[in-house]
Short mmCIF file of C-alpha atoms in Angstrom, two decimals:
data_model
loop_
_atom_site.label_atom_id
_atom_site.label_comp_id
_atom_site.label_asym_id
_atom_site.label_seq_id
_atom_site.Cartn_x
_atom_site.Cartn_y
_atom_site.Cartn_z
CA MET A 1 41.64 47.58 60.70
CA SER A 2 41.92 51.26 61.41
CA LEU A 3 41.53 53.71 58.55
CA LYS A 4 44.67 55.56 59.81
CA HIS A 5 47.92 54.04 58.64
CA THR A 6 50.70 52.99 60.94
CA PRO A 7 54.23 54.38 60.30
CA GLU A 8 55.10 50.98 58.85
CA GLN A 9 52.33 51.27 56.25
CA GLU A 10 53.07 54.88 55.46
CA LYS A 11 56.60 54.05 54.55
CA ILE A 12 55.38 51.44 52.21
CA ILE A 13 52.67 53.69 50.68
CA ALA A 14 55.08 56.39 50.03
CA TRP A 15 57.66 54.18 48.35
CA THR A 16 59.23 54.94 45.03
CA GLY A 17 61.84 52.92 43.37
CA ASN A 18 62.40 49.62 41.22
CA LYS A 19 62.13 46.73 43.66
CA LEU A 20 60.54 46.51 47.07
CA VAL A 21 60.32 43.47 49.34
CA VAL A 22 57.64 43.66 52.14
CA GLY A 23 57.99 41.24 55.01
CA ALA A 24 54.48 41.02 56.51
CA PHE A 25 53.67 38.91 59.48
CA ALA A 26 50.15 37.30 59.91
CA GLY A 27 47.21 39.64 60.05
CA THR A 28 49.23 42.84 59.43
CA GLY A 29 47.06 44.35 56.66
CA LYS A 30 49.36 43.58 53.73
CA THR A 31 46.56 43.70 51.11
CA SER A 32 45.08 46.89 52.55
CA THR A 33 48.57 48.34 52.34
CA LEU A 34 48.88 47.53 48.76
CA GLU A 35 45.43 48.75 48.08
CA ALA A 36 46.43 52.13 49.67
CA PHE A 37 49.61 52.18 47.66
CA ALA A 38 47.67 51.63 44.43
CA ARG A 39 45.21 54.46 45.28
CA ALA A 40 48.09 56.76 46.08
CA ASN A 41 49.66 56.19 42.48
CA PRO A 42 46.48 56.25 40.13
CA GLU A 43 48.74 57.05 37.04
CA GLN A 44 50.56 53.72 37.30
CA ARG A 45 49.29 50.83 35.56
CA MET A 46 49.47 47.92 37.99
CA LEU A 47 49.09 44.06 37.90
CA TYR A 48 48.08 42.46 41.18
CA LEU A 49 49.53 38.90 40.96
CA ALA A 50 47.29 36.75 43.36
CA TYR A 51 48.26 33.30 44.69
CA ASN A 52 44.88 31.64 43.96
CA ARG A 53 41.53 32.61 42.37
CA ALA A 54 39.76 33.19 45.59
CA ILE A 55 42.36 35.87 46.53
CA ARG A 56 42.28 37.26 43.09
CA ASP A 57 38.42 37.60 43.20
CA GLU A 58 38.64 39.38 46.57
CA ALA A 59 41.38 41.62 45.27
CA GLU A 60 39.25 42.40 42.32
CA ARG A 61 36.57 43.89 44.58
CA ARG A 62 39.00 45.91 46.54
CA PHE A 63 41.56 47.49 44.31
CA PRO A 64 41.16 50.68 42.35
CA PHE A 65 40.63 50.98 38.45
CA ASN A 66 44.39 51.21 37.60
CA VAL A 67 44.94 47.64 38.88
CA GLU A 68 44.35 44.39 37.07
CA CYS A 69 44.16 41.37 39.29
CA LYS A 70 45.15 38.00 37.96
CA THR A 71 46.59 34.56 39.06
CA SER A 72 49.77 33.47 37.16
CA HIS A 73 47.51 30.74 35.39
CA GLN A 74 45.18 33.36 34.17
CA LEU A 75 48.16 35.28 32.65
CA ALA A 76 49.10 32.15 30.84
CA TRP A 77 45.63 31.08 29.82
CA PRO A 78 45.13 33.21 26.58
CA GLN A 79 48.44 32.27 24.90
CA PHE A 80 48.76 28.69 26.15
CA GLY A 81 46.11 27.24 28.42
CA ARG A 82 42.99 27.59 26.06
CA PHE A 83 44.64 25.29 23.63
CA PHE A 84 44.94 22.41 26.19
CA GLN A 85 41.34 22.94 27.52
CA HIS A 86 40.00 19.64 26.37
CA ARG A 87 42.84 17.70 28.01
CA LEU A 88 43.12 19.47 31.31
CA THR A 89 43.18 17.45 34.58
CA ALA A 90 43.56 18.53 38.15
CA SER A 91 46.64 16.27 38.55
CA LEU A 92 48.18 13.28 36.96
CA ARG A 93 47.83 9.88 38.55
CA ILE A 94 50.45 7.16 38.84
CA THR A 95 48.36 4.95 36.75
CA ASP A 96 48.31 7.66 33.96
CA ILE A 97 52.13 7.54 34.02
CA ALA A 98 52.34 3.76 34.05
CA LYS A 99 49.90 3.42 31.03
CA LEU A 100 51.94 5.92 28.96
CA LEU A 101 55.26 4.20 29.85
CA ASN A 102 53.47 0.72 29.26
CA SER A 103 55.01 -0.50 32.58
CA ARG A 104 53.75 -1.60 35.95
CA HIS A 105 56.99 -0.65 37.45
CA TRP A 106 55.34 1.52 40.06
CA PRO A 107 58.36 3.00 41.73
CA LEU A 108 59.51 4.15 38.07
CA ALA A 109 56.00 5.74 37.68
CA LYS A 110 56.10 7.44 40.97
CA MET A 111 59.81 8.82 40.47
CA SER A 112 58.84 9.98 36.97
CA LEU A 113 55.86 11.78 38.21
CA ILE A 114 57.65 13.50 41.09
CA SER A 115 60.35 14.62 38.79
CA LEU A 116 57.92 15.77 36.08
CA ASN A 117 56.18 18.01 38.67
CA ASN A 118 59.49 19.34 40.03
CA PHE A 119 60.45 20.43 36.53
CA LEU A 120 57.15 22.11 35.82
CA TYR A 121 57.39 24.16 39.14
CA SER A 122 61.02 25.12 38.30
CA ALA A 123 62.50 27.88 36.23
CA ASP A 124 64.62 25.58 34.26
CA SER A 125 64.24 25.14 30.47
CA GLU A 126 64.31 21.34 30.33
CA PRO A 127 64.06 18.32 32.66
CA GLY A 128 67.16 17.12 34.26
CA ILE A 129 68.71 15.33 37.10
CA THR A 130 68.22 18.45 39.51
CA HIS A 131 64.43 17.55 39.39
CA PHE A 132 64.79 14.00 40.69
CA PRO A 133 64.02 12.94 44.38
CA ASP A 134 67.14 12.53 46.59
CA GLU A 135 69.15 9.57 45.52
CA ASN A 136 68.05 7.75 48.69
CA ASP A 137 64.46 8.20 47.81
CA ARG A 138 64.82 6.77 44.23
CA CYS A 139 64.17 3.13 44.98
CA GLY A 140 67.42 2.20 43.41
CA LEU A 141 66.27 3.37 39.87
CA ASP A 142 69.09 4.47 37.57
CA ALA A 143 69.01 8.27 36.81
CA GLY A 144 69.00 7.73 33.14
CA LYS A 145 65.79 5.69 33.32
CA ILE A 146 64.02 8.14 35.30
CA LEU A 147 65.16 11.02 32.89
CA GLY A 148 64.03 9.14 29.80
CA ALA A 149 60.65 8.56 31.36
CA VAL A 150 60.22 12.26 32.24
CA GLN A 151 61.31 13.38 28.59
CA ILE A 152 58.63 10.92 27.30
CA LEU A 153 56.08 12.54 29.50
CA TRP A 154 56.96 16.02 28.79
CA GLY A 155 57.01 15.39 25.03
CA GLU A 156 53.63 13.84 25.22
CA MET A 157 52.21 16.44 27.32
CA THR A 158 53.29 19.32 25.02
CA ARG A 159 52.40 17.45 21.69
CA PRO A 160 49.22 19.28 20.37
CA ASP A 161 47.75 16.18 18.88
CA SER A 162 48.20 14.04 22.01
CA ARG A 163 45.28 12.76 24.04
CA PHE A 164 47.46 12.35 27.26
CA PRO A 165 46.28 14.54 30.18
CA VAL A 166 47.63 17.95 30.76
CA THR A 167 47.78 19.74 34.13
CA HIS A 168 47.43 23.53 34.65
CA ASP A 169 51.02 23.68 35.55
CA THR A 170 52.00 22.59 31.96
CA TYR A 171 50.60 25.73 30.34
CA LEU A 172 52.06 27.91 33.05
CA LYS A 173 55.44 26.36 32.20
CA LEU A 174 55.11 26.81 28.63
CA PHE A 175 54.14 30.61 29.30
CA GLN A 176 57.29 31.11 31.40
CA LEU A 177 59.47 29.47 28.75
CA SER A 178 58.07 31.87 26.23
CA THR A 179 59.80 34.89 28.31
CA PRO A 180 56.66 37.12 28.28
CA ASP A 181 57.18 40.92 28.56
CA LEU A 182 54.66 42.19 31.01
CA SER A 183 56.07 45.76 30.85
CA LEU A 184 54.20 46.23 27.55
CA LYS A 185 51.02 46.31 29.50
CA TRP A 186 51.92 47.22 33.13
CA ASP A 187 54.25 49.60 34.89
CA LEU A 188 54.35 47.82 38.20
CA ILE A 189 53.65 44.26 39.44
CA LEU A 190 52.30 43.74 43.08
CA PHE A 191 53.38 40.13 43.69
CA ASP A 192 51.48 38.88 46.83
CA GLU A 193 52.26 35.59 48.81
CA ALA A 194 55.78 35.67 47.20
CA GLN A 195 57.08 33.29 50.00
CA ASP A 196 55.06 30.52 48.37
CA ALA A 197 55.77 31.31 44.67
CA ASN A 198 57.00 28.43 42.47
CA PRO A 199 60.27 29.23 40.73
CA VAL A 200 58.26 29.14 37.32
CA THR A 201 56.29 32.14 38.41
CA SER A 202 59.00 34.08 40.34
CA HIS A 203 61.39 33.64 37.28
CA PHE A 204 59.26 35.66 34.79
CA VAL A 205 58.09 38.20 37.43
CA LEU A 206 61.55 39.03 38.50
CA ASN A 207 62.95 39.31 35.05
CA GLN A 208 60.52 41.98 34.00
CA LYS A 209 61.57 45.53 33.05
CA CYS A 210 58.86 46.88 35.12
CA SER A 211 58.91 47.81 38.79
CA VAL A 212 57.90 45.20 41.22
CA ILE A 213 56.74 45.05 45.00
CA LEU A 214 56.90 41.51 46.54
CA VAL A 215 54.82 41.09 49.73
CA GLY A 216 54.79 37.94 51.98
CA ASP A 217 55.51 36.23 55.18
CA GLN A 218 58.47 33.52 55.04
CA TYR A 219 56.86 31.83 57.98
CA GLN A 220 53.73 31.18 55.94
CA GLN A 221 55.52 29.38 53.37
CA ILE A 222 53.71 26.06 53.43
CA TYR A 223 53.84 24.75 49.83
CA ARG A 224 57.51 23.76 49.67
CA PHE A 225 56.30 20.18 48.73
CA ARG A 226 54.94 21.54 45.54
CA GLY A 227 58.08 23.13 44.67
CA ALA A 228 57.61 26.56 46.20
CA GLU A 229 60.53 28.77 47.01
CA ASN A 230 60.74 31.84 49.03
CA ALA A 231 60.92 34.52 46.26
CA LEU A 232 61.39 37.18 49.02
CA ASN A 233 65.04 36.05 49.25
CA ALA A 234 65.75 35.61 45.45
CA VAL A 235 69.08 36.60 44.15
CA GLU A 236 67.49 39.18 41.74
CA LEU A 237 66.32 41.15 44.86
CA ALA A 238 69.81 41.62 46.26
CA ASP A 239 69.69 45.38 45.79
CA ALA A 240 65.91 45.64 46.52
CA ASP A 241 64.50 48.01 49.26
CA ARG A 242 63.05 46.19 52.32
CA LEU A 243 60.29 47.18 54.58
CA TRP A 244 58.25 45.34 57.29
CA LEU A 245 54.78 45.15 58.67
CA THR A 246 54.79 43.77 62.22
CA ASN A 247 51.58 45.05 63.75
CA SER A 248 48.77 42.43 63.57
CA PHE A 249 45.18 43.69 63.54
CA ARG A 250 43.62 40.24 63.60
CA PHE A 251 44.58 38.94 67.06
CA GLY A 252 45.56 40.58 70.45
CA PRO A 253 48.54 39.95 72.71
CA ALA A 254 47.74 36.36 73.81
CA VAL A 255 47.57 34.91 70.28
CA ALA A 256 50.62 37.11 69.34
CA LYS A 257 52.56 35.43 72.29
CA VAL A 258 51.87 32.09 70.71
CA ALA A 259 52.94 33.34 67.22
CA ASN A 260 56.23 34.80 68.71
CA ALA A 261 56.96 31.44 70.26
CA LEU A 262 56.94 29.81 66.87
CA LEU A 263 58.82 32.70 65.20
CA LYS A 264 61.48 32.49 68.09
CA GLU A 265 61.68 28.61 67.48
CA ALA A 266 62.11 29.30 63.69
CA GLY A 267 65.08 31.80 64.50
CA GLU A 268 63.31 34.98 63.78
CA LYS A 269 64.56 38.15 65.73
CA ARG A 270 61.54 40.37 65.06
CA THR A 271 58.27 39.90 66.84
CA VAL A 272 54.64 40.31 65.82
CA SER A 273 52.42 42.71 68.03
CA GLY A 274 48.86 41.92 68.65
CA TYR A 275 46.62 45.12 67.99
CA GLY A 276 43.40 43.17 67.52
CA GLY A 277 41.85 43.75 70.95
CA ALA A 278 41.37 41.25 73.86
CA ASP A 279 41.92 37.59 73.11
CA SER A 280 42.74 34.26 74.88
CA VAL A 281 44.66 31.31 74.72
CA SER A 282 43.64 27.94 76.42
CA ASP A 283 44.07 24.25 76.59
CA THR A 284 40.53 23.04 76.37
CA LEU A 285 37.47 24.60 74.39
CA PRO A 286 34.76 26.01 76.49
CA GLU A 287 31.45 23.94 76.37
CA ASP A 288 29.46 27.17 75.58
CA THR A 289 31.48 28.16 72.49
CA PRO A 290 28.83 28.91 69.86
CA HIS A 291 31.01 28.13 66.82
CA TYR A 292 34.66 27.10 66.41
CA CYS A 293 37.00 25.99 63.64
CA VAL A 294 39.16 22.86 64.05
CA ILE A 295 42.32 23.01 61.91
CA SER A 296 43.96 19.81 61.13
CA ARG A 297 47.28 18.78 59.50
CA THR A 298 45.98 16.13 57.28
CA ILE A 299 42.81 15.34 55.29
CA SER A 300 42.20 12.23 57.25
CA GLY A 301 42.33 14.49 60.42
CA VAL A 302 39.67 16.77 59.01
CA ILE A 303 37.45 13.75 58.19
CA GLY A 304 37.98 12.13 61.71
CA VAL A 305 37.00 15.47 63.48
CA ALA A 306 33.91 15.72 61.09
CA LEU A 307 32.94 12.11 61.64
CA THR A 308 33.25 12.35 65.40
CA ALA A 309 31.25 15.72 65.61
CA SER A 310 28.65 14.43 63.23
CA LEU A 311 28.04 11.04 65.14
CA LYS A 312 27.39 13.61 68.25
CA GLY A 313 24.69 15.46 66.32
CA LYS A 314 26.71 18.56 65.46
CA ARG A 315 26.53 20.49 62.26
CA VAL A 316 29.78 20.75 60.34
CA CYS A 317 30.80 23.22 57.72
CA TRP A 318 33.67 22.03 55.34
CA ILE A 319 35.90 24.99 53.98
CA GLY A 320 35.95 24.46 50.14
CA GLY A 321 33.03 21.93 50.43
CA ILE A 322 33.14 18.32 51.44
CA GLN A 323 33.98 17.37 47.82
CA GLY A 324 37.41 18.92 48.32
CA TYR A 325 38.33 16.20 50.98
CA ARG A 326 37.78 13.09 48.71
CA VAL A 327 35.04 11.58 50.71
CA GLU A 328 33.43 10.11 47.88
CA ASP A 329 36.74 8.47 46.81
CA LEU A 330 37.10 7.14 50.18
CA GLU A 331 33.63 5.56 50.10
CA ASP A 332 34.49 3.90 46.69
CA LEU A 333 37.65 2.61 48.30
CA TYR A 334 35.65 0.93 51.04
CA TRP A 335 33.47 -0.79 48.47
CA PHE A 336 36.61 -1.74 46.50
CA SER A 337 38.09 -3.20 49.65
CA VAL A 338 35.12 -5.47 50.51
CA ASP A 339 34.87 -6.64 46.83
CA MET A 340 31.57 -4.91 46.00
CA PRO A 341 32.30 -2.84 42.82
CA GLU A 342 28.72 -2.61 41.87
CA ARG A 343 28.36 -0.15 44.88
CA MET A 344 31.01 2.21 43.54
CA GLN A 345 30.26 5.53 42.16
CA THR A 346 33.04 5.36 39.45
CA THR A 347 35.07 2.54 37.88
CA LEU A 348 38.47 4.30 38.51
CA LEU A 349 39.70 2.05 41.02
CA THR A 350 38.72 -1.19 39.14
CA ARG A 351 40.38 0.22 35.96
CA ASP A 352 43.64 1.12 37.73
CA TYR A 353 44.07 -1.70 40.20
CA ARG A 354 43.39 -5.44 40.07
CA ASP A 355 42.12 -5.61 43.58
CA PHE A 356 42.46 -3.94 46.93
CA GLU A 357 45.50 -5.94 47.85
CA GLU A 358 47.47 -4.40 44.81
CA PHE A 359 46.13 -0.88 45.91
CA LYS A 360 47.77 -1.52 49.30
CA SER A 361 51.07 -2.85 47.85
CA ILE A 362 51.20 0.08 45.60
CA ALA A 363 50.68 2.50 48.56
CA LYS A 364 53.36 0.70 50.32
CA ALA A 365 55.82 0.61 47.37
CA THR A 366 55.38 4.18 46.61
CA LYS A 367 54.96 5.56 50.15
CA ASP A 368 52.10 7.58 48.77
CA ALA A 369 50.66 9.69 51.72
CA ASP A 370 47.19 10.12 50.28
CA MET A 371 46.75 6.23 49.65
CA GLY A 372 48.12 5.61 53.01
CA GLN A 373 45.65 7.94 54.83
CA ALA A 374 42.74 6.44 53.00
CA ILE A 375 43.68 2.87 54.07
CA LYS A 376 44.00 4.23 57.75
CA LEU A 377 40.49 5.89 57.68
CA LEU A 378 38.87 2.66 56.46
CA GLU A 379 40.44 0.98 59.42
CA MET A 380 39.57 3.52 61.93
CA TYR A 381 35.82 4.09 60.84
CA PHE A 382 34.63 0.63 59.85
CA PRO A 383 32.09 0.14 58.61
CA LEU A 384 32.34 3.37 56.73
CA PRO A 385 29.35 3.76 54.60
CA GLN A 386 26.84 3.89 57.43
CA LYS A 387 28.89 6.72 59.20
CA LEU A 388 29.19 8.66 55.98
CA VAL A 389 25.43 8.80 55.73
CA ILE A 390 25.39 10.62 59.12
CA LEU A 391 28.36 12.73 58.13
CA ARG A 392 26.51 14.01 54.86
CA ARG A 393 23.34 14.61 56.88
CA GLN A 394 25.18 16.91 59.19
CA ILE A 395 26.67 19.12 56.57
CA ALA A 396 26.03 22.91 57.04
CA HIS A 397 26.49 24.79 53.73
CA ASN A 398 27.58 28.03 55.68
CA GLU A 399 29.22 28.68 58.85
CA ASN A 400 26.24 30.56 60.18
CA GLU A 401 24.34 27.34 60.42
CA ALA A 402 27.19 25.32 61.79
CA ASP A 403 28.31 24.21 65.15
CA LEU A 404 31.96 23.96 63.96
CA THR A 405 34.08 24.51 60.76
CA VAL A 406 36.66 21.94 59.56
CA VAL A 407 39.67 22.67 57.45
CA THR A 408 43.26 21.67 56.83
CA ALA A 409 46.18 24.02 57.77
CA HIS A 410 46.97 24.53 54.10
CA ARG A 411 43.38 25.48 53.27
CA SER A 412 43.01 27.66 56.30
CA LYS A 413 45.69 30.17 54.78
CA GLY A 414 44.34 33.52 54.19
CA LEU A 415 41.19 32.78 56.50
CA GLU A 416 40.29 33.61 60.05
CA TRP A 417 37.82 32.70 62.84
CA ASP A 418 36.86 34.01 66.18
CA THR A 419 37.86 30.67 67.89
CA VAL A 420 40.30 28.25 66.39
CA VAL A 421 41.16 24.63 67.81
CA LEU A 422 44.31 23.05 66.81
CA ASN A 423 43.83 19.34 66.08
CA ASP A 424 46.34 16.93 67.43
CA ASP A 425 47.49 15.39 64.13
CA PHE A 426 50.43 17.92 63.45
CA ASN A 427 53.78 16.36 63.20
CA ASP A 428 56.24 16.36 66.05
CA ILE A 429 58.83 19.12 65.59
CA ASN A 430 60.76 17.71 68.48
CA ASN A 431 61.35 14.39 66.94
CA PRO A 432 65.22 13.98 66.97
CA LEU A 433 64.97 12.43 63.52
CA ILE A 434 63.13 15.32 61.81
CA SER A 435 65.29 17.08 59.27
CA ALA A 436 65.88 20.91 59.51
CA GLU A 437 63.71 21.67 56.41
CA ASP A 438 60.81 19.29 57.45
CA LYS A 439 60.94 21.05 60.97
CA ARG A 440 60.71 24.48 59.30
CA ASP A 441 57.78 23.38 57.19
CA GLU A 442 56.01 21.98 60.28
CA LEU A 443 56.78 25.16 62.24
CA ASN A 444 55.38 27.20 59.34
CA LEU A 445 52.16 25.15 59.27
CA LEU A 446 51.54 25.55 63.03
CA TYR A 447 52.19 29.45 62.65
CA VAL A 448 49.57 29.59 59.81
CA ALA A 449 47.09 27.54 61.82
CA ALA A 450 47.59 29.42 65.21
CA THR A 451 47.32 32.83 63.64
CA ARG A 452 44.00 32.13 62.08
CA ALA A 453 42.38 32.87 65.55
CA ARG A 454 40.95 36.40 66.19
CA LYS A 455 39.66 36.08 69.65
CA ALA A 456 40.40 32.65 71.13
CA LEU A 457 43.01 29.78 70.53
CA VAL A 458 42.90 26.42 71.85
CA LEU A 459 46.22 24.79 71.74
CA ASN A 460 47.09 21.09 71.07
CA GLU A 461 49.78 19.35 72.98
CA MET A 462 52.54 20.15 70.32
CA MET A 463 51.72 23.90 70.61
CA ARG A 464 51.84 23.72 74.41
CA GLN A 465 55.27 22.38 74.38
CA VAL A 466 56.45 25.03 71.94
CA VAL A 467 55.08 27.89 74.08
CA GLN A 468 56.69 26.37 77.25
CA GLN A 469 60.03 25.90 75.58
CA THR A 470 60.27 29.51 74.40
CA SER A 471 58.81 31.23 77.52
#
């Protein structure tokens, strides 16, 4: 990006006031603009609230001394998180819920887990019917039964002497409920990626006495399934000043045209301009491409691409590491499916399920996407263990050594590559049965994935249709 700021950026850097919302399209230099704002106001004590640890670490290296960079969970850790350290788990499993409820009523366990997570993501003070799945998705369960189960779970998670697992969202929720006063330490909050903020975070940010600048792109909201809401449009911001960043320094006019096709399909009137130099969009990947990134919709899509490439002798780099794609769990599931538990790395499956048939029946009863994907992969790449040996042998630990990189669209957010290939596993946005909300989510995922490209973008069939429809 040029050291000279655009007129759009200058307006933001010179802003003074109480609340500002910045709508920033992909690659438009929002972090650089916030950094310039912080440097222009060295007398103000600022908190940069980052979406995740990786963004926070990068911000810590970039921002000036008057800015502290933290995630919301880091804010909550000293007062609440550290007291649950010995009970922390990445996520609760259906079997954790069933054991606490002393029941093998799997739909109840699933509905209780969904409702509990929805409460943790929310700004509400206690669990209630608003956190339940839609009535058509409750498997005929009585609302009172679900609420009772959620109350048991929440009570057990917050009980200091309990041994029940606790997620990181638990102590963040407790922090929000304590109504923290951040103005005691900071004059202004820089709230990044606000379009994907959970209400639990946006609630305590937007109710502070100090000033706040929210920055984000509503078309990069891709975590609604985790309870995220677009804080850029929160009712608390009705009187906020609003500015825009529409000039992308990441890509040129060709990729911008694809991005604008998606924006138009989503109903956006503004357009993004490509200031990143010469770029191209094509339907096929040139054979002499030295390195490229394949972005998939699903974990099974990532593993499928990686397996296919590895079997052809290509070196594959996994964004976040292969361990983040549950390949070991998949291999254990294979040995579990062929009744060879002695080959499994952990006893988790044998503890939680009587046999593979029960695993499949629970997957069907709960419509669990991850369980369903795992079963599908076992069928597609049978026998799996021999293929995984090759898969692991072909791992490249950094992109300089790799022929290709693999990643999901969700994990790709905030990253970029010279050449991006869109996998064919994205959901059909032209499906007449798709809901308006689901279509918006899928458009956003396509937009995030397509705008990771700096120089070349290879379209899938879905993206080709979108461009044709809007041209």
